[in-house]
Amino acid sequence: MVAEVKKQISSYRREQAEATKARIAEAARSLFARDGYSATSMDAIARQAGVGNRTVYAAFGAKREILNAICEEWLRRAGVRPLAEQVLGASDPGARLRGAAHWLTVLYATDFDVVRILDSAIDEDQETRELLRGKLRGRNRVMDSLIASVEPDLTVPVADAQATFRALAASGVYGELVVESGWSPQRFESWLADTLVSQLTDGKLKRAE
C-alpha cells in the first residue's frame, strides 16, 4: 500500500514537472516571437511563465535548451517524421515528389513562427549555432532522402536536384509567398510540387493535381 502511494506521488510529480516545462517553453516561445531570441532573458521567461527564475534554470539549464524543446514540440506537432516515412513508402515516384512538397508545406504551415525564431537565433553563441545547424542538417537529410527516392526519374544529377529543393525550401521563400503575399499553404504546396516536377524531371512525372 505504501509503495503504491509513493508510486502515485512520483507519477504526479513527474506530470507536474512536465507541465511546468511545457508552460515555460510556451512562455519563451511567445517572447522569442515578440521580442526576439537575443533580447529575451531567462528572467523575462520566468515572469511570463509565472514561475521562479530558479525553476526555469532547473527545468532547462540554458536558454538554448528551451529553444531545443520548442523545436522538438514543433516537429512533433507537425508529425513530419512519420510523414516522411509515409511519403517514402509511396510506390509511385510522382507521388513521392509531390509528397516532398507536401512534407515541407506541413512543416512550415504548422508553426512558421518557430521557423522565424530559429532563424533569428542562428547568430547567437557557438553552442546555439551548433544546435541549430544540427537541426538544419537533420531537416536536409530528410529532404535529400525524399529527392533521392526518385533518382531514376530525375533529368538532372541527384545532387543538383537536392540542392534545388533545399533552395526552394529556404524559409524566406515560404515567408514571402504565404506570409507576405497571402498565398494559402495549399497554393504554396501546389506551386512547389509543380516547380519540382518541372525543374527536376522536365515534366516527365505528372504535375500536382
PDB file of C-alpha atoms in Angstrom:
ATOM      1  CA  MET A   1       0.000   0.000   0.000  1.00  0.00           C
ATOM      2  CA  VAL A   2       2.787   2.420   0.954  1.00  0.00           C
ATOM      3  CA  ALA A   3       4.711   1.527  -2.193  1.00  0.00           C
ATOM      4  CA  GLU A   4       1.642   2.205  -4.340  1.00  0.00           C
ATOM      5  CA  VAL A   5       1.102   5.598  -2.719  1.00  0.00           C
ATOM      6  CA  LYS A   6       4.766   6.513  -3.302  1.00  0.00           C
ATOM      7  CA  LYS A   7       4.440   5.449  -6.939  1.00  0.00           C
ATOM      8  CA  GLN A   8       1.376   7.654  -7.394  1.00  0.00           C
ATOM      9  CA  ILE A   9       3.125  10.614  -5.776  1.00  0.00           C
ATOM     10  CA  SER A  10       6.173  10.110  -8.004  1.00  0.00           C
ATOM     11  CA  SER A  11       3.982   9.925 -11.095  1.00  0.00           C
ATOM     12  CA  TYR A  12       2.137  13.092 -10.062  1.00  0.00           C
ATOM     13  CA  ARG A  13       5.400  14.952  -9.534  1.00  0.00           C
ATOM     14  CA  ARG A  14       6.657  13.917 -12.973  1.00  0.00           C
ATOM     15  CA  GLU A  15       3.429  15.134 -14.554  1.00  0.00           C
ATOM     16  CA  GLN A  16       3.692  18.424 -12.696  1.00  0.00           C
ATOM     17  CA  ALA A  17       7.310  18.849 -13.759  1.00  0.00           C
ATOM     18  CA  GLU A  18       6.431  18.181 -17.396  1.00  0.00           C
ATOM     19  CA  ALA A  19       3.514  20.616 -17.217  1.00  0.00           C
ATOM     20  CA  THR A  20       5.823  23.285 -15.779  1.00  0.00           C
ATOM     21  CA  LYS A  21       8.381  22.697 -18.531  1.00  0.00           C
ATOM     22  CA  ALA A  22       5.678  22.981 -21.168  1.00  0.00           C
ATOM     23  CA  ARG A  23       4.430  26.252 -19.647  1.00  0.00           C
ATOM     24  CA  ILE A  24       7.948  27.676 -19.580  1.00  0.00           C
ATOM     25  CA  ALA A  25       8.574  26.666 -23.203  1.00  0.00           C
ATOM     26  CA  GLU A  26       5.287  28.218 -24.344  1.00  0.00           C
ATOM     27  CA  ALA A  27       6.066  31.432 -22.470  1.00  0.00           C
ATOM     28  CA  ALA A  28       9.516  31.547 -24.050  1.00  0.00           C
ATOM     29  CA  ARG A  29       8.085  30.932 -27.497  1.00  0.00           C
ATOM     30  CA  SER A  30       5.721  33.899 -27.214  1.00  0.00           C
ATOM     31  CA  LEU A  31       8.543  36.164 -26.027  1.00  0.00           C
ATOM     32  CA  PHE A  32      11.003  34.940 -28.664  1.00  0.00           C
ATOM     33  CA  ALA A  33       8.406  35.637 -31.365  1.00  0.00           C
ATOM     34  CA  ARG A  34       7.530  39.071 -29.997  1.00  0.00           C
ATOM     35  CA  ASP A  35      10.867  40.427 -28.775  1.00  0.00           C
ATOM     36  CA  GLY A  36      13.452  38.239 -30.491  1.00  0.00           C
ATOM     37  CA  TYR A  37      15.574  35.431 -29.123  1.00  0.00           C
ATOM     38  CA  SER A  38      18.575  37.577 -28.197  1.00  0.00           C
ATOM     39  CA  ALA A  39      16.510  40.213 -26.390  1.00  0.00           C
ATOM     40  CA  THR A  40      14.647  37.683 -24.241  1.00  0.00           C
ATOM     41  CA  SER A  41      16.190  36.925 -20.860  1.00  0.00           C
ATOM     42  CA  MET A  42      15.648  33.944 -18.611  1.00  0.00           C
ATOM     43  CA  ASP A  43      14.170  36.364 -16.055  1.00  0.00           C
ATOM     44  CA  ALA A  44      11.592  37.516 -18.601  1.00  0.00           C
ATOM     45  CA  ILE A  45      10.704  33.915 -19.422  1.00  0.00           C
ATOM     46  CA  ALA A  46      10.223  33.158 -15.725  1.00  0.00           C
ATOM     47  CA  ARG A  47       7.909  36.150 -15.283  1.00  0.00           C
ATOM     48  CA  GLN A  48       5.911  35.242 -18.380  1.00  0.00           C
ATOM     49  CA  ALA A  49       5.536  31.643 -17.207  1.00  0.00           C
ATOM     50  CA  GLY A  50       4.641  32.674 -13.672  1.00  0.00           C
ATOM     51  CA  VAL A  51       7.451  30.693 -12.062  1.00  0.00           C
ATOM     52  CA  GLY A  52      10.645  31.488 -10.216  1.00  0.00           C
ATOM     53  CA  ASN A  53      13.904  32.108 -12.042  1.00  0.00           C
ATOM     54  CA  ARG A  54      15.442  29.071 -10.356  1.00  0.00           C
ATOM     55  CA  THR A  55      12.618  26.912 -11.693  1.00  0.00           C
ATOM     56  CA  VAL A  56      13.461  27.881 -15.276  1.00  0.00           C
ATOM     57  CA  TYR A  57      17.132  27.009 -14.800  1.00  0.00           C
ATOM     58  CA  ALA A  58      16.272  23.774 -13.023  1.00  0.00           C
ATOM     59  CA  ALA A  59      13.953  22.764 -15.863  1.00  0.00           C
ATOM     60  CA  PHE A  60      16.223  23.674 -18.785  1.00  0.00           C
ATOM     61  CA  GLY A  61      19.621  24.893 -17.626  1.00  0.00           C
ATOM     62  CA  ALA A  62      20.140  27.277 -20.537  1.00  0.00           C
ATOM     63  CA  LYS A  63      18.067  29.337 -22.955  1.00  0.00           C
ATOM     64  CA  ARG A  64      19.161  27.260 -25.936  1.00  0.00           C
ATOM     65  CA  GLU A  65      17.683  24.168 -24.287  1.00  0.00           C
ATOM     66  CA  ILE A  66      14.310  25.925 -24.189  1.00  0.00           C
ATOM     67  CA  LEU A  67      14.791  26.666 -27.886  1.00  0.00           C
ATOM     68  CA  ASN A  68      15.517  22.994 -28.482  1.00  0.00           C
ATOM     69  CA  ALA A  69      12.335  21.991 -26.628  1.00  0.00           C
ATOM     70  CA  ILE A  70      10.289  24.443 -28.702  1.00  0.00           C
ATOM     71  CA  CYS A  71      11.755  22.988 -31.894  1.00  0.00           C
ATOM     72  CA  GLU A  72      11.089  19.390 -30.856  1.00  0.00           C
ATOM     73  CA  GLU A  73       7.482  20.199 -29.938  1.00  0.00           C
ATOM     74  CA  TRP A  74       7.036  21.866 -33.346  1.00  0.00           C
ATOM     75  CA  LEU A  75       8.321  18.757 -35.125  1.00  0.00           C
ATOM     76  CA  ARG A  76       6.061  16.558 -33.007  1.00  0.00           C
ATOM     77  CA  ARG A  77       3.013  18.701 -33.734  1.00  0.00           C
ATOM     78  CA  ALA A  78       3.799  18.710 -37.449  1.00  0.00           C
ATOM     79  CA  GLY A  79       4.262  14.934 -37.466  1.00  0.00           C
ATOM     80  CA  VAL A  80       6.964  15.267 -40.106  1.00  0.00           C
ATOM     81  CA  ARG A  81       8.938  12.183 -39.084  1.00  0.00           C
ATOM     82  CA  PRO A  82       6.108   9.692 -39.731  1.00  0.00           C
ATOM     83  CA  LEU A  83       5.027  11.793 -42.724  1.00  0.00           C
ATOM     84  CA  ALA A  84       8.464  11.375 -44.327  1.00  0.00           C
ATOM     85  CA  GLU A  85       8.193   7.607 -43.909  1.00  0.00           C
ATOM     86  CA  GLN A  86       4.741   7.704 -45.469  1.00  0.00           C
ATOM     87  CA  VAL A  87       5.994   9.683 -48.474  1.00  0.00           C
ATOM     88  CA  LEU A  88       8.971   7.362 -48.979  1.00  0.00           C
ATOM     89  CA  GLY A  89       6.627   4.381 -48.839  1.00  0.00           C
ATOM     90  CA  ALA A  90       4.599   5.540 -51.847  1.00  0.00           C
ATOM     91  CA  SER A  91       5.073   3.253 -54.856  1.00  0.00           C
ATOM     92  CA  ASP A  92       4.597   5.993 -57.459  1.00  0.00           C
ATOM     93  CA  PRO A  93       7.637   8.294 -57.924  1.00  0.00           C
ATOM     94  CA  GLY A  94       5.358  11.169 -58.885  1.00  0.00           C
ATOM     95  CA  ALA A  95       3.553  10.795 -55.575  1.00  0.00           C
ATOM     96  CA  ARG A  96       6.899  10.822 -53.748  1.00  0.00           C
ATOM     97  CA  LEU A  97       7.986  14.034 -55.451  1.00  0.00           C
ATOM     98  CA  ARG A  98       4.651  15.713 -54.748  1.00  0.00           C
ATOM     99  CA  GLY A  99       4.919  14.265 -51.243  1.00  0.00           C
ATOM    100  CA  ALA A 100       8.205  16.104 -50.778  1.00  0.00           C
ATOM    101  CA  ALA A 101       6.363  19.373 -51.430  1.00  0.00           C
ATOM    102  CA  HIS A 102       3.613  18.315 -49.035  1.00  0.00           C
ATOM    103  CA  TRP A 103       6.168  17.407 -46.345  1.00  0.00           C
ATOM    104  CA  LEU A 104       7.799  20.825 -46.454  1.00  0.00           C
ATOM    105  CA  THR A 105       4.466  22.645 -46.508  1.00  0.00           C
ATOM    106  CA  VAL A 106       3.213  20.769 -43.457  1.00  0.00           C
ATOM    107  CA  LEU A 107       6.468  21.543 -41.652  1.00  0.00           C
ATOM    108  CA  TYR A 108       6.201  25.282 -42.280  1.00  0.00           C
ATOM    109  CA  ALA A 109       2.431  25.669 -42.045  1.00  0.00           C
ATOM    110  CA  THR A 110       2.263  24.031 -38.618  1.00  0.00           C
ATOM    111  CA  ASP A 111       4.230  26.715 -36.725  1.00  0.00           C
ATOM    112  CA  PHE A 112       6.016  29.155 -39.011  1.00  0.00           C
ATOM    113  CA  ASP A 113       6.680  31.462 -36.063  1.00  0.00           C
ATOM    114  CA  VAL A 114       9.057  28.789 -34.742  1.00  0.00           C
ATOM    115  CA  VAL A 115      10.923  28.827 -38.065  1.00  0.00           C
ATOM    116  CA  ARG A 116      11.438  32.565 -37.713  1.00  0.00           C
ATOM    117  CA  ILE A 117      12.564  32.178 -34.107  1.00  0.00           C
ATOM    118  CA  LEU A 118      15.166  29.622 -35.172  1.00  0.00           C
ATOM    119  CA  ASP A 119      16.338  31.892 -37.998  1.00  0.00           C
ATOM    120  CA  SER A 120      16.728  34.799 -35.571  1.00  0.00           C
ATOM    121  CA  ALA A 121      18.797  32.724 -33.150  1.00  0.00           C
ATOM    122  CA  ILE A 122      21.357  31.463 -35.666  1.00  0.00           C
ATOM    123  CA  ASP A 123      23.837  34.253 -34.864  1.00  0.00           C
ATOM    124  CA  GLU A 124      23.915  33.517 -31.128  1.00  0.00           C
ATOM    125  CA  ASP A 125      26.732  31.818 -29.202  1.00  0.00           C
ATOM    126  CA  GLN A 126      28.601  28.835 -30.618  1.00  0.00           C
ATOM    127  CA  GLU A 127      26.569  26.263 -28.668  1.00  0.00           C
ATOM    128  CA  THR A 128      23.311  27.688 -30.015  1.00  0.00           C
ATOM    129  CA  ARG A 129      24.693  27.829 -33.550  1.00  0.00           C
ATOM    130  CA  GLU A 130      25.751  24.185 -33.330  1.00  0.00           C
ATOM    131  CA  LEU A 131      22.323  23.204 -32.024  1.00  0.00           C
ATOM    132  CA  LEU A 132      20.556  24.948 -34.893  1.00  0.00           C
ATOM    133  CA  ARG A 133      22.976  23.672 -37.513  1.00  0.00           C
ATOM    134  CA  GLY A 134      22.279  20.170 -36.256  1.00  0.00           C
ATOM    135  CA  LYS A 135      18.545  20.751 -36.672  1.00  0.00           C
ATOM    136  CA  LEU A 136      19.119  22.077 -40.193  1.00  0.00           C
ATOM    137  CA  ARG A 137      21.274  19.093 -41.105  1.00  0.00           C
ATOM    138  CA  GLY A 138      18.535  16.793 -39.869  1.00  0.00           C
ATOM    139  CA  ARG A 139      15.951  18.586 -41.998  1.00  0.00           C
ATOM    140  CA  ASN A 140      18.226  18.473 -45.032  1.00  0.00           C
ATOM    141  CA  ARG A 141      18.877  14.748 -44.613  1.00  0.00           C
ATOM    142  CA  VAL A 142      15.141  14.087 -44.785  1.00  0.00           C
ATOM    143  CA  MET A 143      14.731  16.348 -47.803  1.00  0.00           C
ATOM    144  CA  ASP A 144      17.690  14.772 -49.572  1.00  0.00           C
ATOM    145  CA  SER A 145      16.278  11.298 -48.983  1.00  0.00           C
ATOM    146  CA  LEU A 146      12.924  12.337 -50.454  1.00  0.00           C
ATOM    147  CA  ILE A 147      14.609  13.553 -53.638  1.00  0.00           C
ATOM    148  CA  ALA A 148      16.983  10.574 -53.813  1.00  0.00           C
ATOM    149  CA  SER A 149      13.949   8.272 -53.782  1.00  0.00           C
ATOM    150  CA  VAL A 150      13.025   9.470 -57.294  1.00  0.00           C
ATOM    151  CA  GLU A 151      16.589   9.483 -58.678  1.00  0.00           C
ATOM    152  CA  PRO A 152      15.801   7.167 -61.661  1.00  0.00           C
ATOM    153  CA  ASP A 153      13.216   9.686 -62.867  1.00  0.00           C
ATOM    154  CA  LEU A 154      15.341  12.812 -62.484  1.00  0.00           C
ATOM    155  CA  THR A 155      16.658  14.601 -65.557  1.00  0.00           C
ATOM    156  CA  VAL A 156      19.349  16.401 -63.543  1.00  0.00           C
ATOM    157  CA  PRO A 157      22.063  14.949 -61.271  1.00  0.00           C
ATOM    158  CA  VAL A 158      20.624  13.955 -57.912  1.00  0.00           C
ATOM    159  CA  ALA A 159      22.960  16.340 -56.045  1.00  0.00           C
ATOM    160  CA  ASP A 160      21.672  19.241 -58.167  1.00  0.00           C
ATOM    161  CA  ALA A 161      18.086  18.151 -57.568  1.00  0.00           C
ATOM    162  CA  GLN A 162      18.661  18.043 -53.813  1.00  0.00           C
ATOM    163  CA  ALA A 163      20.305  21.477 -53.866  1.00  0.00           C
ATOM    164  CA  THR A 164      17.351  22.868 -55.845  1.00  0.00           C
ATOM    165  CA  PHE A 165      14.864  21.525 -53.301  1.00  0.00           C
ATOM    166  CA  ARG A 166      16.869  22.968 -50.419  1.00  0.00           C
ATOM    167  CA  ALA A 167      16.971  26.352 -52.156  1.00  0.00           C
ATOM    168  CA  LEU A 168      13.200  26.361 -52.690  1.00  0.00           C
ATOM    169  CA  ALA A 169      12.790  25.303 -49.058  1.00  0.00           C
ATOM    170  CA  ALA A 170      14.510  28.431 -47.737  1.00  0.00           C
ATOM    171  CA  SER A 171      12.230  29.915 -45.110  1.00  0.00           C
ATOM    172  CA  GLY A 172      12.300  33.255 -46.910  1.00  0.00           C
ATOM    173  CA  VAL A 173      10.521  31.715 -49.915  1.00  0.00           C
ATOM    174  CA  TYR A 174       7.600  30.435 -47.827  1.00  0.00           C
ATOM    175  CA  GLY A 175       7.578  33.669 -45.830  1.00  0.00           C
ATOM    176  CA  GLU A 176       7.396  35.850 -48.947  1.00  0.00           C
ATOM    177  CA  LEU A 177       4.711  33.836 -50.712  1.00  0.00           C
ATOM    178  CA  VAL A 178       2.484  32.768 -47.817  1.00  0.00           C
ATOM    179  CA  VAL A 179       3.033  35.302 -45.050  1.00  0.00           C
ATOM    180  CA  GLU A 180       3.738  38.432 -47.085  1.00  0.00           C
ATOM    181  CA  SER A 181       1.838  37.782 -50.322  1.00  0.00           C
ATOM    182  CA  GLY A 182      -1.130  35.962 -48.836  1.00  0.00           C
ATOM    183  CA  TRP A 183      -0.849  32.614 -50.588  1.00  0.00           C
ATOM    184  CA  SER A 184      -2.573  29.747 -48.828  1.00  0.00           C
ATOM    185  CA  PRO A 185      -0.337  26.836 -47.755  1.00  0.00           C
ATOM    186  CA  GLN A 186      -2.229  24.718 -50.317  1.00  0.00           C
ATOM    187  CA  ARG A 187      -1.300  27.116 -53.111  1.00  0.00           C
ATOM    188  CA  PHE A 188       2.323  27.095 -51.960  1.00  0.00           C
ATOM    189  CA  GLU A 189       2.353  23.285 -51.945  1.00  0.00           C
ATOM    190  CA  SER A 190       0.886  23.102 -55.444  1.00  0.00           C
ATOM    191  CA  TRP A 191       3.390  25.651 -56.741  1.00  0.00           C
ATOM    192  CA  LEU A 192       6.310  23.847 -55.125  1.00  0.00           C
ATOM    193  CA  ALA A 193       5.191  20.453 -56.431  1.00  0.00           C
ATOM    194  CA  ASP A 194       4.794  21.799 -59.965  1.00  0.00           C
ATOM    195  CA  THR A 195       8.164  23.541 -59.769  1.00  0.00           C
ATOM    196  CA  LEU A 196       9.927  20.389 -58.599  1.00  0.00           C
ATOM    197  CA  VAL A 197       8.329  18.324 -61.371  1.00  0.00           C
ATOM    198  CA  SER A 198       9.225  20.937 -63.987  1.00  0.00           C
ATOM    199  CA  GLN A 199      12.773  21.640 -62.819  1.00  0.00           C
ATOM    200  CA  LEU A 200      13.857  18.157 -61.791  1.00  0.00           C
ATOM    201  CA  THR A 201      12.102  15.894 -64.297  1.00  0.00           C
ATOM    202  CA  ASP A 202      11.342  18.228 -67.252  1.00  0.00           C
ATOM    203  CA  GLY A 203       7.690  17.405 -66.652  1.00  0.00           C
ATOM    204  CA  LYS A 204       8.338  13.679 -67.020  1.00  0.00           C
ATOM    205  CA  LEU A 205       6.340  12.973 -63.862  1.00  0.00           C
ATOM    206  CA  LYS A 206       2.781  14.181 -63.523  1.00  0.00           C
ATOM    207  CA  ARG A 207       2.246  17.622 -62.131  1.00  0.00           C
ATOM    208  CA  ALA A 208       0.256  18.036 -58.944  1.00  0.00           C
ATOM    209  CA  GLU A 209      -3.485  17.691 -59.489  1.00  0.00           C
TER     210      GLU A 209
END
